[in-house]
Amino acid sequence: MTDLDTFRSETRAWLETNCPPEMREPVQSEKDMCWGGRNWTFQSDAQRVWLERMVERGWTVPHWPRDYGGAGLSPAEAKVLKEEMARIGARSPLSSFGISMLGPALLKFGSDEQKKRFLPEIARGEIRWCQGYSEPGAGSDLAGLQTKAEAVSGEEGGDHWLVNGQKVWTSYADKADWIFCLVRTSSESKHSGISFLLFDMTTPGVSTKPILLISGNSPFCETFFDDVRVPKDQVVGEVNRGWDVAKYLLGHEREMIAGMGLGATDGTLGSILRPDDPFLRAEVAAFDVDALAFAAMSERFFEMFKAGEAHPASPSMMKYAGTELNKRRHELVMAAGGSDALEWDSERSSEGKAARDWLRTKANSIEGGTSEIQLNIVAKHILGLPGA
Ligand SMILES: Cc1cc2nc3c(=O)[nH]c(=O)nc-3n(C[C@H](O)[C@H](O)[C@H](O)COP(=O)(O)OP(=O)(O)OC[C@H]3O[C@@H](n4cnc5c(N)ncnc54)[C@H](O)[C@@H]3O)c2cc1C
């Protein structure tokens, strides 16, 4: 038996004993997901117990170093853990922008002090983050952002930044504890005048206003900063060099969004959708072939990405392919469901889950950078097309 076989059998045994049965059921809605943070209310005892047990083992961030709340697993061990969780249908114990986006950026660019301060809290789900990138005039052209941070040396408050401006499409800003935010600290150069700043959402001068979506949910906000004072040492990386941090984080965000292409289980549909219509059956079969190819490609790309060997444009390729696949999956679910799937709120369907999930996938090819922008990046950096 190899070390990895031993790790697999121990992991399997631990999960069998410690993952509550309720946490092995598919997630039905956002309510089933655990976002953590200082104002979090657990939906059930099982949700709390599952998070506590996984935190204790360092398995909310299995590949992070032990000093920062992880388990220090090798990529091969982390893959085994993922497979064993999938085998019993175990839910992720924590959904967190801290884990999927900010954590990797802090590990690479954060000071020792920032790592010690924030990473263990992220691993334990004690702090909920939102992402302050987009602005009304800066989405695809992100480096055009105008939210300003001025360095101020004050007699009353010591050295700090004074932040003024507006962000938009800030997911969960009204529920987040802290924000990772791009601000302009110099106007001399578009890309070299941006800094990456962390601050508490309860700081005076921060306010949020929800935006309602087509799906009926409202996870988005407009976020306003009005003379927000932020301690100087909350810049990650060098002042005016935040674009490097921003891009690195975007790679991880795109990798995470690409993962939606893998679906909830093995990503295929044939085992759950068996429409009578022969044309639809053929489409499901064609989809499943593409889904299996995507799963194989993801495995290779994600391993290269984690090992630092992937091409810088590969998250864009994966994000494009994964989000288009996820949209196709939900189109097929809707087509197979017929008029029943269009139910929104009626006797047959109280949540309108299929329709809401389908509408939500429309945003996959916008969030984290649109499909057009990903294709531009692929054209420029991989295909070497002129003018892209
Ligand atoms: C579900 C969801 C969650 C989000 N969450 C957050 C969040 O938490 N924090 C945050 O900061 N932002 C968030 N966003 C914002 C998201 O990052 C932006 O919407 C996205 O980057 C596009 O920017 P935009 O909306 O300004 O569109 P625009 O940049 O105005 O683009 C409009 C259209 O023009 C196309 N286009 C623009 N430039 C080019 C070009 N050069 N070549 C070809 N086509 C082009 C785009 O592809 C798009 O189709 C979220 C968005 C969604 C949908």
PDB file of C-alpha atoms in Angstrom, residues 224-341:
ATOM      1  CA  PHE A 224     -19.880  53.819  -1.776  1.00  0.00           C
ATOM      2  CA  PHE A 225     -16.794  55.179  -0.009  1.00  0.00           C
ATOM      3  CA  ASP A 226     -16.978  58.598   1.515  1.00  0.00           C
ATOM      4  CA  ASP A 227     -13.783  59.707   3.323  1.00  0.00           C
ATOM      5  CA  VAL A 228     -13.063  56.171   4.534  1.00  0.00           C
ATOM      6  CA  ARG A 229      -9.921  56.078   6.718  1.00  0.00           C
ATOM      7  CA  VAL A 230      -7.833  52.953   6.213  1.00  0.00           C
ATOM      8  CA  PRO A 231      -4.593  52.202   8.121  1.00  0.00           C
ATOM      9  CA  LYS A 232      -1.561  52.388   5.820  1.00  0.00           C
ATOM     10  CA  ASP A 233      -0.385  48.838   6.522  1.00  0.00           C
ATOM     11  CA  GLN A 234      -3.536  47.364   4.963  1.00  0.00           C
ATOM     12  CA  VAL A 235      -2.118  47.630   1.442  1.00  0.00           C
ATOM     13  CA  VAL A 236      -1.209  44.170   0.081  1.00  0.00           C
ATOM     14  CA  GLY A 237       2.011  44.164  -1.939  1.00  0.00           C
ATOM     15  CA  GLU A 238       3.663  47.405  -2.957  1.00  0.00           C
ATOM     16  CA  VAL A 239       1.841  50.726  -3.226  1.00  0.00           C
ATOM     17  CA  ASN A 240       1.066  51.426  -6.929  1.00  0.00           C
ATOM     18  CA  ARG A 241       1.833  47.766  -7.817  1.00  0.00           C
ATOM     19  CA  GLY A 242      -1.622  46.419  -6.957  1.00  0.00           C
ATOM     20  CA  TRP A 243      -2.343  45.505 -10.590  1.00  0.00           C
ATOM     21  CA  ASP A 244      -0.029  42.473 -10.201  1.00  0.00           C
ATOM     22  CA  VAL A 245      -1.995  41.345  -7.127  1.00  0.00           C
ATOM     23  CA  ALA A 246      -5.299  42.053  -8.888  1.00  0.00           C
ATOM     24  CA  LYS A 247      -4.368  39.937 -11.918  1.00  0.00           C
ATOM     25  CA  TYR A 248      -3.074  37.064  -9.813  1.00  0.00           C
ATOM     26  CA  LEU A 249      -6.326  37.042  -7.839  1.00  0.00           C
ATOM     27  CA  LEU A 250      -8.342  37.169 -11.073  1.00  0.00           C
ATOM     28  CA  GLY A 251      -6.569  34.007 -12.241  1.00  0.00           C
ATOM     29  CA  HIS A 252      -7.855  32.237  -9.134  1.00  0.00           C
ATOM     30  CA  GLU A 253     -11.330  33.741  -9.510  1.00  0.00           C
ATOM     31  CA  ARG A 254     -11.466  32.538 -13.130  1.00  0.00           C
ATOM     32  CA  GLU A 255     -10.270  29.096 -12.107  1.00  0.00           C
ATOM     33  CA  MET A 256     -13.045  28.965  -9.482  1.00  0.00           C
ATOM     34  CA  ILE A 257     -15.741  30.103 -11.932  1.00  0.00           C
ATOM     35  CA  ALA A 258     -14.449  27.651 -14.565  1.00  0.00           C
ATOM     36  CA  GLY A 259     -15.093  24.913 -11.980  1.00  0.00           C
ATOM     37  CA  MET A 260     -18.833  25.489 -12.499  1.00  0.00           C
ATOM     38  CA  GLY A 261     -18.401  23.680 -15.802  1.00  0.00           C
ATOM     39  CA  LEU A 262     -17.799  20.502 -13.807  1.00  0.00           C
ATOM     40  CA  GLY A 263     -21.333  20.578 -12.370  1.00  0.00           C
ATOM     41  CA  ALA A 264     -22.345  19.190  -8.995  1.00  0.00           C
ATOM     42  CA  THR A 265     -21.229  15.586  -9.469  1.00  0.00           C
ATOM     43  CA  ASP A 266     -19.199  14.344 -12.428  1.00  0.00           C
ATOM     44  CA  GLY A 267     -20.716  17.049 -14.607  1.00  0.00           C
ATOM     45  CA  THR A 268     -22.609  14.733 -16.971  1.00  0.00           C
ATOM     46  CA  LEU A 269     -26.373  14.823 -17.486  1.00  0.00           C
ATOM     47  CA  GLY A 270     -27.285  11.404 -18.938  1.00  0.00           C
ATOM     48  CA  SER A 271     -27.655   9.813 -15.502  1.00  0.00           C
ATOM     49  CA  ILE A 272     -30.256  12.366 -14.376  1.00  0.00           C
ATOM     50  CA  LEU A 273     -31.889  13.514 -17.631  1.00  0.00           C
ATOM     51  CA  ARG A 274     -33.564  10.946 -19.882  1.00  0.00           C
ATOM     52  CA  PRO A 275     -35.843  12.950 -22.169  1.00  0.00           C
ATOM     53  CA  ASP A 276     -38.220  11.014 -24.506  1.00  0.00           C
ATOM     54  CA  ASP A 277     -37.477  13.334 -27.418  1.00  0.00           C
ATOM     55  CA  PRO A 278     -34.733  11.655 -29.512  1.00  0.00           C
ATOM     56  CA  PHE A 279     -33.222  14.984 -30.592  1.00  0.00           C
ATOM     57  CA  LEU A 280     -32.915  16.099 -26.991  1.00  0.00           C
ATOM     58  CA  ARG A 281     -31.418  12.730 -26.040  1.00  0.00           C
ATOM     59  CA  ALA A 282     -28.784  13.218 -28.734  1.00  0.00           C
ATOM     60  CA  GLU A 283     -28.031  16.696 -27.386  1.00  0.00           C
ATOM     61  CA  VAL A 284     -27.659  15.296 -23.853  1.00  0.00           C
ATOM     62  CA  ALA A 285     -25.267  12.643 -25.169  1.00  0.00           C
ATOM     63  CA  ALA A 286     -23.227  15.254 -27.057  1.00  0.00           C
ATOM     64  CA  PHE A 287     -23.153  17.433 -23.956  1.00  0.00           C
ATOM     65  CA  ASP A 288     -21.900  14.528 -21.834  1.00  0.00           C
ATOM     66  CA  VAL A 289     -19.019  13.880 -24.225  1.00  0.00           C
ATOM     67  CA  ASP A 290     -18.015  17.548 -23.976  1.00  0.00           C
ATOM     68  CA  ALA A 291     -18.466  17.523 -20.177  1.00  0.00           C
ATOM     69  CA  LEU A 292     -16.157  14.513 -19.803  1.00  0.00           C
ATOM     70  CA  ALA A 293     -13.575  16.140 -22.077  1.00  0.00           C
ATOM     71  CA  PHE A 294     -13.810  19.339 -20.009  1.00  0.00           C
ATOM     72  CA  ALA A 295     -13.372  17.378 -16.754  1.00  0.00           C
ATOM     73  CA  ALA A 296     -10.217  15.711 -18.115  1.00  0.00           C
ATOM     74  CA  MET A 297      -8.866  19.033 -19.392  1.00  0.00           C
ATOM     75  CA  SER A 298      -9.630  20.737 -16.035  1.00  0.00           C
ATOM     76  CA  GLU A 299      -7.735  18.135 -14.103  1.00  0.00           C
ATOM     77  CA  ARG A 300      -4.640  18.710 -16.224  1.00  0.00           C
ATOM     78  CA  PHE A 301      -4.914  22.508 -16.222  1.00  0.00           C
ATOM     79  CA  PHE A 302      -5.688  22.878 -12.526  1.00  0.00           C
ATOM     80  CA  GLU A 303      -2.725  20.686 -11.584  1.00  0.00           C
ATOM     81  CA  MET A 304      -0.433  22.743 -13.831  1.00  0.00           C
ATOM     82  CA  PHE A 305      -1.923  25.948 -12.406  1.00  0.00           C
ATOM     83  CA  LYS A 306      -1.355  24.834  -8.795  1.00  0.00           C
ATOM     84  CA  ALA A 307       2.209  23.809  -9.658  1.00  0.00           C
ATOM     85  CA  GLY A 308       2.797  27.255 -11.214  1.00  0.00           C
ATOM     86  CA  GLU A 309       3.367  25.659 -14.645  1.00  0.00           C
ATOM     87  CA  ALA A 310       0.240  26.790 -16.478  1.00  0.00           C
ATOM     88  CA  HIS A 311       0.295  29.425 -19.206  1.00  0.00           C
ATOM     89  CA  PRO A 312      -0.868  32.773 -17.741  1.00  0.00           C
ATOM     90  CA  ALA A 313      -3.819  32.778 -20.161  1.00  0.00           C
ATOM     91  CA  SER A 314      -5.018  29.279 -19.251  1.00  0.00           C
ATOM     92  CA  PRO A 315      -7.489  30.459 -16.540  1.00  0.00           C
ATOM     93  CA  SER A 316      -9.140  32.519 -19.315  1.00  0.00           C
ATOM     94  CA  MET A 317      -9.409  29.484 -21.558  1.00  0.00           C
ATOM     95  CA  MET A 318     -10.865  27.400 -18.744  1.00  0.00           C
ATOM     96  CA  LYS A 319     -13.211  30.158 -17.617  1.00  0.00           C
ATOM     97  CA  TYR A 320     -14.578  30.548 -21.129  1.00  0.00           C
ATOM     98  CA  ALA A 321     -15.035  26.807 -21.691  1.00  0.00           C
ATOM     99  CA  GLY A 322     -16.438  26.108 -18.198  1.00  0.00           C
ATOM    100  CA  THR A 323     -18.994  28.882 -18.169  1.00  0.00           C
ATOM    101  CA  GLU A 324     -20.248  28.135 -21.685  1.00  0.00           C
ATOM    102  CA  LEU A 325     -20.608  24.469 -20.701  1.00  0.00           C
ATOM    103  CA  ASN A 326     -22.515  25.362 -17.540  1.00  0.00           C
ATOM    104  CA  LYS A 327     -24.914  27.543 -19.554  1.00  0.00           C
ATOM    105  CA  ARG A 328     -25.493  24.669 -21.996  1.00  0.00           C
ATOM    106  CA  ARG A 329     -26.161  22.252 -19.109  1.00  0.00           C
ATOM    107  CA  HIS A 330     -28.918  24.448 -17.709  1.00  0.00           C
ATOM    108  CA  GLU A 331     -30.414  25.087 -21.157  1.00  0.00           C
ATOM    109  CA  LEU A 332     -30.778  21.298 -21.509  1.00  0.00           C
ATOM    110  CA  VAL A 333     -32.305  20.914 -18.031  1.00  0.00           C
ATOM    111  CA  MET A 334     -34.859  23.570 -18.966  1.00  0.00           C
ATOM    112  CA  ALA A 335     -35.566  21.989 -22.371  1.00  0.00           C
ATOM    113  CA  ALA A 336     -36.059  18.555 -20.788  1.00  0.00           C
ATOM    114  CA  GLY A 337     -38.301  19.983 -18.065  1.00  0.00           C
ATOM    115  CA  GLY A 338     -40.614  21.613 -20.612  1.00  0.00           C
ATOM    116  CA  SER A 339     -43.219  24.008 -19.248  1.00  0.00           C
ATOM    117  CA  ASP A 340     -42.836  22.535 -15.720  1.00  0.00           C
ATOM    118  CA  ALA A 341     -39.300  23.894 -15.597  1.00  0.00           C
TER     119      ALA A 341
END
